Amino acid sequence: MSRTLPGFPFTFGFMMFYMSFIVFIPLIALVWYTMGIGWEGFWNAIIDPRLFSALRLSFTASFIAAIVNGAFGLLIAWVLVRYDFFGKRLMDGLIDLPFALPTAVAGIALTSLYAENGWIGSLLAPLGIEVAFTPVGVTIALTFIGLPFVVRMVEPVLRSLDRETEEAAGLLGARPFTIFRTVMFPLLLPAILAGMTLAFARALGEYGSVVFIAGNIPMQTEIVPLLIMNKLEQFDYAGATAIATVMLLLSFILLFAANILQWWLSRKIGQKVAHSS
Amino acid sequence: MSITIKDINKVFGKTPVLKDIHLNVRQGELLALLGPSGSGKTTLLRIIAGLEHVTKGDIYFEDKNVTHEGAQDRSVGFVFQHYALFPHMKVKDNIAYGLRVRKRKSRLPNVKITEKVQELLRLVKLEAFGDHYPNQLSGGQKQRVALARALAINPSVLLLDEPFGALDAQVRKELRKWLKTLHKQTGVTTLFVTHDQEEALDVADQVVVLKDGEIIQRGTPINIYESPNSPFMYRFLGNANELNGVVTKDGVSIDGLTFVSEWTHTIGAEIVGYIRPHEISISHTESSEHQLAVTISSIHHVGPVVFIEAKRKHGEKENVEIELSKSKFDELSIRVGDHMYARIDRLRTFESEDYCI
Amino acid sequence: MTESKVYKPILIVAAFLFLTLFLVLPLLIIFIGAFSQGFYVFWYSITEPAARHAIFLTIIVLIITVPLHTLFGLTAAWALTKFRFRGRQFIITLIEIPFAISPVIAGLIFIILYGVNGFFGEWLIDNDLQVIFALPGIILATMFVTLPFIARELIPLMEAQGTDAEEASITLGAGGFRTFYHVTFPAIKWGLLYGVILCSARAIGEFGAVSVVSGRIRGATNTMPLHVEILYNEYQFASAFSIALLMSLFAIFTIIIKQIVERKQHLR
Ligand SMILES: Nc1ncnc2c1ncn2[C@@H]1O[C@H](COP(=O)(O)OP(=O)(O)O)[C@@H](O)[C@H]1O
Ligand SMILES: [Mg+2]
């Protein structure tokens, strides 16, 4: 500690005490409890086709939602940073809705909208497309809750991008889309991926907005958090904990991999920038 | 108030930043802490203010050991390098801050505070700006607000970190003069940090030069400029010609010429001689033996002075830089290519070993 | 250069379409759903005893969670941004842990700690205390999930602020509290306001974690989102949307505050 401002002992002490009570001790308890289950109990809870199917759904739906958010998040960030238009502030505010709206509220709203007799569901039904109570519905709910992440990650980076680089490319004869593809996109990619990673992580654990639209049909539209919930309702704490552990491990591995990828990408860009200057 | 610093050491992590600093500042002195950036000037100043803990050593204000006293209680006026004005307060509230946050018992009545703020605004010539916010002021004005704010608490010591660092040349010069006058008026013991040697020599009564966390030299500006005690000091304080030579039993030999050195060296040692550009006189004819033969290679006019670069006839690679007044230059009517003779009026020599530090 | 006249309208329209599909229509359907059976049903749905009790419980959760988190956010941000020490960055990361954990797992953790078979289960029974399937459990789970919100608003702000102004204040003789109140606080108050409102919105809306630890006993341990779920599952859509509307209004309020705060911070 090198500063001499007052208050460090108290603020640091309170912070650590508070976090211990609310976060650390509960997390340690979880780890402790998991270790107490024993291999056999753990294994029995894991080897369950229902869990496999739920894992597959959770990961694919979260992944697709992250991709959709990557694409549209970039689009929205672009529009917000580069254009002036009527309704811009409204758009900017709307983006944050998924952060502020209770997940259960989002869940019932999306379900009503995409149900067979809902506004959108009734338009899609004649085309033979079912959304509610199918994996597509799950994906839509997960897209909703992950929507702000990419936009909010990309915006500041896009704003800070040097306009002169773009102009230089234009003066060299590149068409707008080529400029975007060759000059801007590589610089934005780390931020896009960072946003997608956050959206993905959030989607994996999401419960409230999904349970309503998923329909929770075993082997078909059950997501992992719902499975944990089921176990808890049967007072099977060991089983719930085992599933939670698997999910936490898998998502940590994934987050870790995504971080490495980002780090690698931004380093590559850093080198390129260093070379070109 | 006098300040005594005894054997101060400061280590950040594992890096020593200040090493065995001893320093005594007398009551009413205006002292400059001069040194290249990273030499520990700011750290020393912050330690005096109580904004940084010492690793070892003690600080006394008069006879009182304040080493473990907090910055709140030291009654030190500190002017930060980037001013650190409170952006959400008007200029007058910035200045009044130190008076308003006193404990109720020792707080002046509001009327008195307003009076005092007015007085300070006058002192820093910002009477018209009391209701402005800091971001509506120029750099020089901000600097003066920072100073007024520091002076408001009647500090026993005033500390300024690179007070003119962020200002342009014109404003710098003005503020320099003004700080000198202000110091005379208030008589507060003042330390200011700078990395600009001209500023230190111009403003201060006493200059302390720091390098790598150590005090290299201390003295009056004249003393420091005239008698640098090391090659580092020579190069740090203004221009100097460096000439290599050898010590013989008669003196110091450079380009086959023998000079008498002010310092004694072991015979046979390699030395570096330092000469200020204005300590060389030049003529077209050879008048004594102690002259270097040179060829004029370039001429720069800088206002009233002229800088001449000359190539030494016998020297290896080093050119000599000579400073002349415009009138002297016109009198001699020098042109590029002229062969001339340079007399060294003053030479200081250091053995090459200590050159390497 | 990339601003071609052709792209601009296409891109803007595409963005609006996407947002309409995912955000505007869901919001609209809440409003319409709430009043689908007339104002009276709406009014009844938000004032009938079970609804009143859910609102009451939610407010209790709020009044306990938000002030404590505010204190935590302020102290943590002070300790983590105004001082340098080893492990500082690590702690900043730890604060975000609850974001990385599924709310359902967050609830599970508290069952393991305080449930009947949990670590403190027997002790709680012996002392006739109930945490799980009761209000304390709901509060703890909500606190876990919403812990980061205020701190993470404040930390970047106070980091950017630096320590110069505080140090100036200290040398001028001000103590810690005065320095915080006069120098630090004015620069962070808008960020703090948004943090507090967002934290409240999330505390009101927390569903997953609270579902796990509440016993879902109607009228006893139901917060507003749980009440919505029950109504919806009982096909009382208008009532469900009525409660949902109340919460949506708070969410909209949160967004408006954010817009104002961002504007204020820009102007400074
Ligand atoms: N808070 C700090 N933590 C670690 N190192 C520091 C800190 N403050 C200064 N230093 C180091 O101490 C040395 C001296 O710094 P400083 O006193 O600011 O020098 P100056 O003001 O002469 O430029 C520098 O090498 C700097 O990197
Ligand atoms: Mg410095």
Short mmCIF file of N, CA, C and O in Angstrom, two decimals, chain B residues 173-262:
data_model
loop_
_atom_site.label_atom_id
_atom_site.label_comp_id
_atom_site.label_asym_id
_atom_site.label_seq_id
_atom_site.Cartn_x
_atom_site.Cartn_y
_atom_site.Cartn_z
N LYS B 173 7.48 32.00 -17.84
CA LYS B 173 8.39 33.10 -17.45
C LYS B 173 7.69 34.04 -16.49
O LYS B 173 8.25 34.42 -15.47
N GLU B 174 6.45 34.40 -16.82
CA GLU B 174 5.71 35.33 -15.96
C GLU B 174 5.50 34.75 -14.57
O GLU B 174 5.74 35.42 -13.56
N LEU B 175 5.03 33.50 -14.56
CA LEU B 175 4.72 32.87 -13.27
C LEU B 175 5.96 32.71 -12.42
O LEU B 175 5.90 32.79 -11.19
N ARG B 176 7.09 32.50 -13.08
CA ARG B 176 8.36 32.34 -12.39
C ARG B 176 8.67 33.60 -11.60
O ARG B 176 8.96 33.56 -10.41
N LYS B 177 8.57 34.71 -12.30
CA LYS B 177 8.86 35.99 -11.68
C LYS B 177 7.90 36.21 -10.52
O LYS B 177 8.26 36.64 -9.43
N TRP B 178 6.64 35.87 -10.82
CA TRP B 178 5.59 36.11 -9.86
C TRP B 178 5.78 35.26 -8.59
O TRP B 178 5.58 35.73 -7.48
N LEU B 179 6.19 34.01 -8.78
CA LEU B 179 6.43 33.13 -7.63
C LEU B 179 7.52 33.71 -6.74
O LEU B 179 7.44 33.69 -5.51
N LYS B 180 8.54 34.28 -7.38
CA LYS B 180 9.64 34.89 -6.63
C LYS B 180 9.12 36.05 -5.77
O LYS B 180 9.42 36.14 -4.58
N THR B 181 8.34 36.88 -6.41
CA THR B 181 7.78 38.03 -5.68
C THR B 181 6.90 37.55 -4.54
O THR B 181 6.98 38.04 -3.42
N LEU B 182 6.05 36.59 -4.87
CA LEU B 182 5.11 36.06 -3.89
C LEU B 182 5.88 35.51 -2.68
O LEU B 182 5.51 35.73 -1.53
N HIS B 183 6.94 34.82 -2.98
CA HIS B 183 7.74 34.24 -1.90
C HIS B 183 8.30 35.34 -1.01
O HIS B 183 8.33 35.22 0.21
N LYS B 184 8.75 36.39 -1.63
CA LYS B 184 9.26 37.53 -0.84
C LYS B 184 8.17 38.08 0.05
O LYS B 184 8.38 38.36 1.22
N GLN B 185 6.96 38.23 -0.55
CA GLN B 185 5.85 38.80 0.23
C GLN B 185 5.47 37.93 1.42
O GLN B 185 5.24 38.42 2.51
N THR B 186 5.36 36.60 1.18
CA THR B 186 4.83 35.74 2.22
C THR B 186 5.91 35.19 3.14
O THR B 186 5.65 34.92 4.31
N GLY B 187 7.09 35.00 2.60
CA GLY B 187 8.18 34.50 3.42
C GLY B 187 8.02 33.06 3.87
O GLY B 187 8.67 32.61 4.81
N VAL B 188 7.11 32.32 3.21
CA VAL B 188 6.91 30.91 3.58
C VAL B 188 8.05 30.05 3.05
O VAL B 188 8.46 30.23 1.91
N THR B 189 8.51 29.16 3.88
CA THR B 189 9.50 28.20 3.42
C THR B 189 8.93 27.43 2.22
O THR B 189 7.87 26.83 2.33
N THR B 190 9.62 27.47 1.10
CA THR B 190 9.04 26.93 -0.12
C THR B 190 10.00 25.96 -0.81
O THR B 190 11.17 26.27 -0.99
N LEU B 191 9.44 24.80 -1.17
CA LEU B 191 10.22 23.86 -1.98
C LEU B 191 9.49 23.67 -3.29
O LEU B 191 8.28 23.43 -3.29
N PHE B 192 10.17 23.78 -4.39
CA PHE B 192 9.50 23.43 -5.63
C PHE B 192 10.33 22.49 -6.46
O PHE B 192 11.56 22.51 -6.43
N VAL B 193 9.61 21.61 -7.15
CA VAL B 193 10.26 20.58 -7.95
C VAL B 193 10.30 21.03 -9.39
O VAL B 193 9.35 21.64 -9.89
N THR B 194 11.38 20.75 -10.07
CA THR B 194 11.44 21.05 -11.49
C THR B 194 12.47 20.15 -12.17
O THR B 194 13.37 19.64 -11.51
N HIS B 195 12.27 19.93 -13.45
CA HIS B 195 13.33 19.22 -14.16
C HIS B 195 14.03 20.17 -15.11
O HIS B 195 14.86 19.77 -15.92
N ASP B 196 13.66 21.47 -14.99
CA ASP B 196 14.20 22.47 -15.89
C ASP B 196 15.27 23.26 -15.15
O ASP B 196 14.98 24.01 -14.22
N GLN B 197 16.53 23.10 -15.55
CA GLN B 197 17.62 23.69 -14.78
C GLN B 197 17.57 25.21 -14.81
O GLN B 197 17.83 25.88 -13.82
N GLU B 198 17.13 25.75 -15.96
CA GLU B 198 17.08 27.20 -16.08
C GLU B 198 16.12 27.76 -15.03
O GLU B 198 16.42 28.76 -14.36
N GLU B 199 14.96 27.08 -14.91
CA GLU B 199 13.96 27.50 -13.95
C GLU B 199 14.51 27.48 -12.53
O GLU B 199 14.35 28.43 -11.77
N ALA B 200 15.21 26.38 -12.20
CA ALA B 200 15.75 26.25 -10.85
C ALA B 200 16.75 27.37 -10.58
O ALA B 200 16.72 28.02 -9.53
N LEU B 201 17.64 27.58 -11.53
CA LEU B 201 18.69 28.57 -11.33
C LEU B 201 18.11 29.97 -11.25
O LEU B 201 18.59 30.83 -10.54
N ASP B 202 17.06 30.20 -12.01
CA ASP B 202 16.45 31.52 -12.07
C ASP B 202 15.69 31.86 -10.78
O ASP B 202 15.81 32.96 -10.24
N VAL B 203 14.90 30.88 -10.30
CA VAL B 203 13.94 31.21 -9.24
C VAL B 203 14.48 31.03 -7.83
O VAL B 203 14.22 31.84 -6.94
N ALA B 204 15.25 29.96 -7.61
CA ALA B 204 15.52 29.53 -6.24
C ALA B 204 16.67 30.28 -5.56
O ALA B 204 17.52 30.86 -6.21
N ASP B 205 16.65 30.26 -4.20
CA ASP B 205 17.81 30.71 -3.43
C ASP B 205 18.81 29.57 -3.32
O ASP B 205 20.01 29.77 -3.26
N GLN B 206 18.26 28.38 -3.25
CA GLN B 206 19.07 27.19 -3.06
C GLN B 206 18.60 26.13 -4.04
O GLN B 206 17.40 25.99 -4.25
N VAL B 207 19.55 25.41 -4.61
CA VAL B 207 19.18 24.35 -5.54
C VAL B 207 19.73 23.03 -5.02
O VAL B 207 20.89 22.97 -4.59
N VAL B 208 18.88 22.00 -5.04
CA VAL B 208 19.32 20.66 -4.66
C VAL B 208 19.12 19.78 -5.88
O VAL B 208 18.03 19.74 -6.44
N VAL B 209 20.19 19.13 -6.30
CA VAL B 209 20.07 18.30 -7.49
C VAL B 209 20.00 16.83 -7.09
O VAL B 209 20.82 16.34 -6.33
N LEU B 210 18.95 16.17 -7.60
CA LEU B 210 18.74 14.76 -7.31
C LEU B 210 19.01 13.94 -8.56
O LEU B 210 18.68 14.36 -9.67
N LYS B 211 19.57 12.77 -8.34
CA LYS B 211 19.72 11.85 -9.46
C LYS B 211 19.59 10.44 -8.90
O LYS B 211 20.26 10.11 -7.92
N ASP B 212 18.75 9.64 -9.52
CA ASP B 212 18.54 8.26 -9.07
C ASP B 212 18.33 8.17 -7.57
O ASP B 212 18.89 7.31 -6.90
N GLY B 213 17.59 9.09 -7.02
CA GLY B 213 17.25 9.01 -5.60
C GLY B 213 18.34 9.48 -4.66
O GLY B 213 18.24 9.25 -3.46
N GLU B 214 19.37 10.11 -5.19
CA GLU B 214 20.42 10.61 -4.32
C GLU B 214 20.64 12.09 -4.58
O GLU B 214 20.50 12.56 -5.70
N ILE B 215 21.03 12.80 -3.52
CA ILE B 215 21.37 14.21 -3.72
C ILE B 215 22.80 14.29 -4.24
O ILE B 215 23.73 13.77 -3.63
N ILE B 216 22.94 14.91 -5.41
CA ILE B 216 24.25 14.97 -6.04
C ILE B 216 24.97 16.24 -5.61
O ILE B 216 26.16 16.25 -5.39
N GLN B 217 24.24 17.32 -5.56
CA GLN B 217 24.88 18.58 -5.20
C GLN B 217 23.84 19.53 -4.66
O GLN B 217 22.68 19.51 -5.05
N ARG B 218 24.30 20.41 -3.77
CA ARG B 218 23.41 21.42 -3.24
C ARG B 218 24.18 22.73 -3.16
O ARG B 218 25.35 22.74 -2.85
N GLY B 219 23.53 23.82 -3.47
CA GLY B 219 24.21 25.10 -3.37
C GLY B 219 23.34 26.21 -3.89
O GLY B 219 22.18 26.00 -4.26
N THR B 220 23.91 27.42 -3.90
CA THR B 220 23.19 28.54 -4.49
C THR B 220 23.20 28.34 -6.00
O THR B 220 24.06 27.63 -6.52
N PRO B 221 22.31 28.99 -6.72
CA PRO B 221 22.30 28.83 -8.17
C PRO B 221 23.65 29.15 -8.80
O PRO B 221 24.13 28.41 -9.65
N ILE B 222 24.28 30.23 -8.33
CA ILE B 222 25.57 30.61 -8.90
C ILE B 222 26.58 29.52 -8.64
O ILE B 222 27.28 29.03 -9.52
N ASN B 223 26.60 29.09 -7.39
CA ASN B 223 27.51 28.05 -6.97
C ASN B 223 27.35 26.79 -7.81
O ASN B 223 28.31 26.18 -8.28
N ILE B 224 26.11 26.39 -8.01
CA ILE B 224 25.83 25.17 -8.77
C ILE B 224 26.24 25.33 -10.23
O ILE B 224 26.81 24.43 -10.83
N TYR B 225 25.96 26.48 -10.77
CA TYR B 225 26.27 26.65 -12.19
C TYR B 225 27.77 26.79 -12.42
O TYR B 225 28.31 26.24 -13.37
N GLU B 226 28.40 27.51 -11.50
CA GLU B 226 29.83 27.76 -11.70
C GLU B 226 30.67 26.55 -11.37
O GLU B 226 31.68 26.30 -12.02
N SER B 227 30.28 25.84 -10.35
CA SER B 227 31.13 24.73 -9.93
C SER B 227 30.38 23.42 -9.85
O SER B 227 30.16 22.89 -8.77
N PRO B 228 29.96 22.89 -10.98
CA PRO B 228 29.33 21.57 -10.95
C PRO B 228 30.35 20.57 -10.40
O PRO B 228 31.54 20.69 -10.69
N ASN B 229 29.89 19.64 -9.59
CA ASN B 229 30.86 18.75 -8.95
C ASN B 229 31.00 17.41 -9.64
O ASN B 229 31.62 16.51 -9.10
N SER B 230 30.41 17.25 -10.81
CA SER B 230 30.56 15.97 -11.51
C SER B 230 30.25 16.17 -12.99
O SER B 230 29.60 17.14 -13.36
N PRO B 231 30.70 15.25 -13.80
CA PRO B 231 30.37 15.35 -15.23
C PRO B 231 28.86 15.39 -15.44
O PRO B 231 28.36 16.12 -16.29
N PHE B 232 28.13 14.60 -14.62
CA PHE B 232 26.67 14.61 -14.75
C PHE B 232 26.14 16.02 -14.58
O PHE B 232 25.32 16.50 -15.36
N MET B 233 26.63 16.70 -13.55
CA MET B 233 26.15 18.05 -13.28
C MET B 233 26.49 18.98 -14.43
O MET B 233 25.71 19.85 -14.80
N TYR B 234 27.67 18.79 -14.98
CA TYR B 234 28.06 19.64 -16.11
C TYR B 234 27.10 19.50 -17.27
O TYR B 234 26.65 20.46 -17.88
N ARG B 235 26.82 18.24 -17.56
CA ARG B 235 25.96 18.02 -18.74
C ARG B 235 24.51 18.38 -18.44
O ARG B 235 23.77 18.80 -19.31
N PHE B 236 24.12 18.22 -17.17
CA PHE B 236 22.73 18.47 -16.82
C PHE B 236 22.44 19.97 -16.78
O PHE B 236 21.35 20.41 -17.15
N LEU B 237 23.42 20.74 -16.36
CA LEU B 237 23.19 22.18 -16.23
C LEU B 237 23.71 22.92 -17.43
O LEU B 237 24.82 23.44 -17.43
N GLY B 238 22.99 22.95 -18.47
CA GLY B 238 23.36 23.77 -19.62
C GLY B 238 24.37 23.09 -20.52
O GLY B 238 24.77 21.94 -20.30
N ASN B 239 24.74 23.78 -21.55
CA ASN B 239 25.66 23.22 -22.54
C ASN B 239 27.07 23.18 -22.01
O ASN B 239 27.49 24.05 -21.26
N ALA B 240 27.78 22.18 -22.43
CA ALA B 240 29.20 22.15 -22.09
C ALA B 240 29.93 21.37 -23.17
O ALA B 240 29.44 20.38 -23.69
N ASN B 241 31.11 21.86 -23.51
CA ASN B 241 31.96 21.11 -24.43
C ASN B 241 32.70 20.06 -23.64
O ASN B 241 33.16 20.31 -22.52
N GLU B 242 32.80 18.87 -24.23
CA GLU B 242 33.56 17.81 -23.57
C GLU B 242 34.81 17.54 -24.40
O GLU B 242 34.71 17.24 -25.59
N LEU B 243 35.98 17.62 -23.75
CA LEU B 243 37.22 17.32 -24.46
C LEU B 243 37.97 16.24 -23.70
O LEU B 243 38.12 16.32 -22.47
N ASN B 244 38.46 15.23 -24.44
CA ASN B 244 39.21 14.18 -23.78
C ASN B 244 40.68 14.55 -23.70
O ASN B 244 41.22 15.20 -24.60
N GLY B 245 41.34 14.15 -22.62
CA GLY B 245 42.76 14.44 -22.49
C GLY B 245 43.41 13.49 -21.52
O GLY B 245 42.80 12.52 -21.08
N VAL B 246 44.69 13.77 -21.24
CA VAL B 246 45.46 12.93 -20.33
C VAL B 246 46.11 13.84 -19.30
O VAL B 246 46.44 14.99 -19.58
N VAL B 247 46.35 13.28 -18.12
CA VAL B 247 47.03 14.05 -17.08
C VAL B 247 48.54 13.83 -17.22
O VAL B 247 49.01 12.70 -17.32
N THR B 248 49.29 14.91 -17.29
CA THR B 248 50.77 14.82 -17.30
C THR B 248 51.27 15.49 -16.02
O THR B 248 50.48 16.02 -15.25
N LYS B 249 52.58 15.47 -15.88
CA LYS B 249 53.06 16.04 -14.62
C LYS B 249 52.93 17.55 -14.60
O LYS B 249 52.89 18.18 -13.55
N ASP B 250 52.77 18.17 -15.78
CA ASP B 250 52.64 19.63 -15.82
C ASP B 250 51.18 20.09 -15.68
O ASP B 250 50.90 21.25 -15.42
N GLY B 251 50.26 19.21 -15.92
CA GLY B 251 48.84 19.60 -15.87
C GLY B 251 48.01 18.63 -16.67
O GLY B 251 48.21 17.42 -16.59
N VAL B 252 47.14 19.19 -17.49
CA VAL B 252 46.26 18.35 -18.28
C VAL B 252 46.54 18.58 -19.74
O VAL B 252 46.56 19.74 -20.18
N SER B 253 46.72 17.53 -20.50
CA SER B 253 47.08 17.70 -21.91
C SER B 253 45.88 17.38 -22.81
O SER B 253 45.34 16.29 -22.77
N ILE B 254 45.48 18.37 -23.61
CA ILE B 254 44.39 18.19 -24.57
C ILE B 254 44.87 18.71 -25.91
O ILE B 254 45.36 19.85 -25.99
N ASP B 255 44.73 17.93 -26.94
CA ASP B 255 45.21 18.30 -28.28
C ASP B 255 46.67 18.77 -28.24
O ASP B 255 47.06 19.69 -28.95
N GLY B 256 47.48 18.18 -27.39
CA GLY B 256 48.88 18.59 -27.33
C GLY B 256 49.13 19.87 -26.56
O GLY B 256 50.27 20.31 -26.41
N LEU B 257 48.07 20.46 -26.08
CA LEU B 257 48.24 21.68 -25.28
C LEU B 257 48.14 21.32 -23.81
O LEU B 257 47.41 20.41 -23.44
N THR B 258 48.84 22.04 -22.99
CA THR B 258 48.79 21.74 -21.57
C THR B 258 48.03 22.83 -20.83
O THR B 258 48.22 24.02 -21.09
N PHE B 259 47.08 22.37 -20.01
CA PHE B 259 46.28 23.31 -19.22
C PHE B 259 46.52 23.04 -17.75
O PHE B 259 46.82 21.92 -17.37
N VAL B 260 46.32 24.07 -16.98
CA VAL B 260 46.37 23.86 -15.54
C VAL B 260 44.95 23.56 -15.08
O VAL B 260 44.02 24.27 -15.44
N SER B 261 44.80 22.47 -14.38
CA SER B 261 43.46 22.11 -13.91
C SER B 261 43.26 22.59 -12.49
O SER B 261 44.20 22.67 -11.71
N GLU B 262 42.02 22.88 -12.18
CA GLU B 262 41.71 23.30 -10.82
C GLU B 262 41.74 22.13 -9.86
O GLU B 262 41.81 22.30 -8.66
#
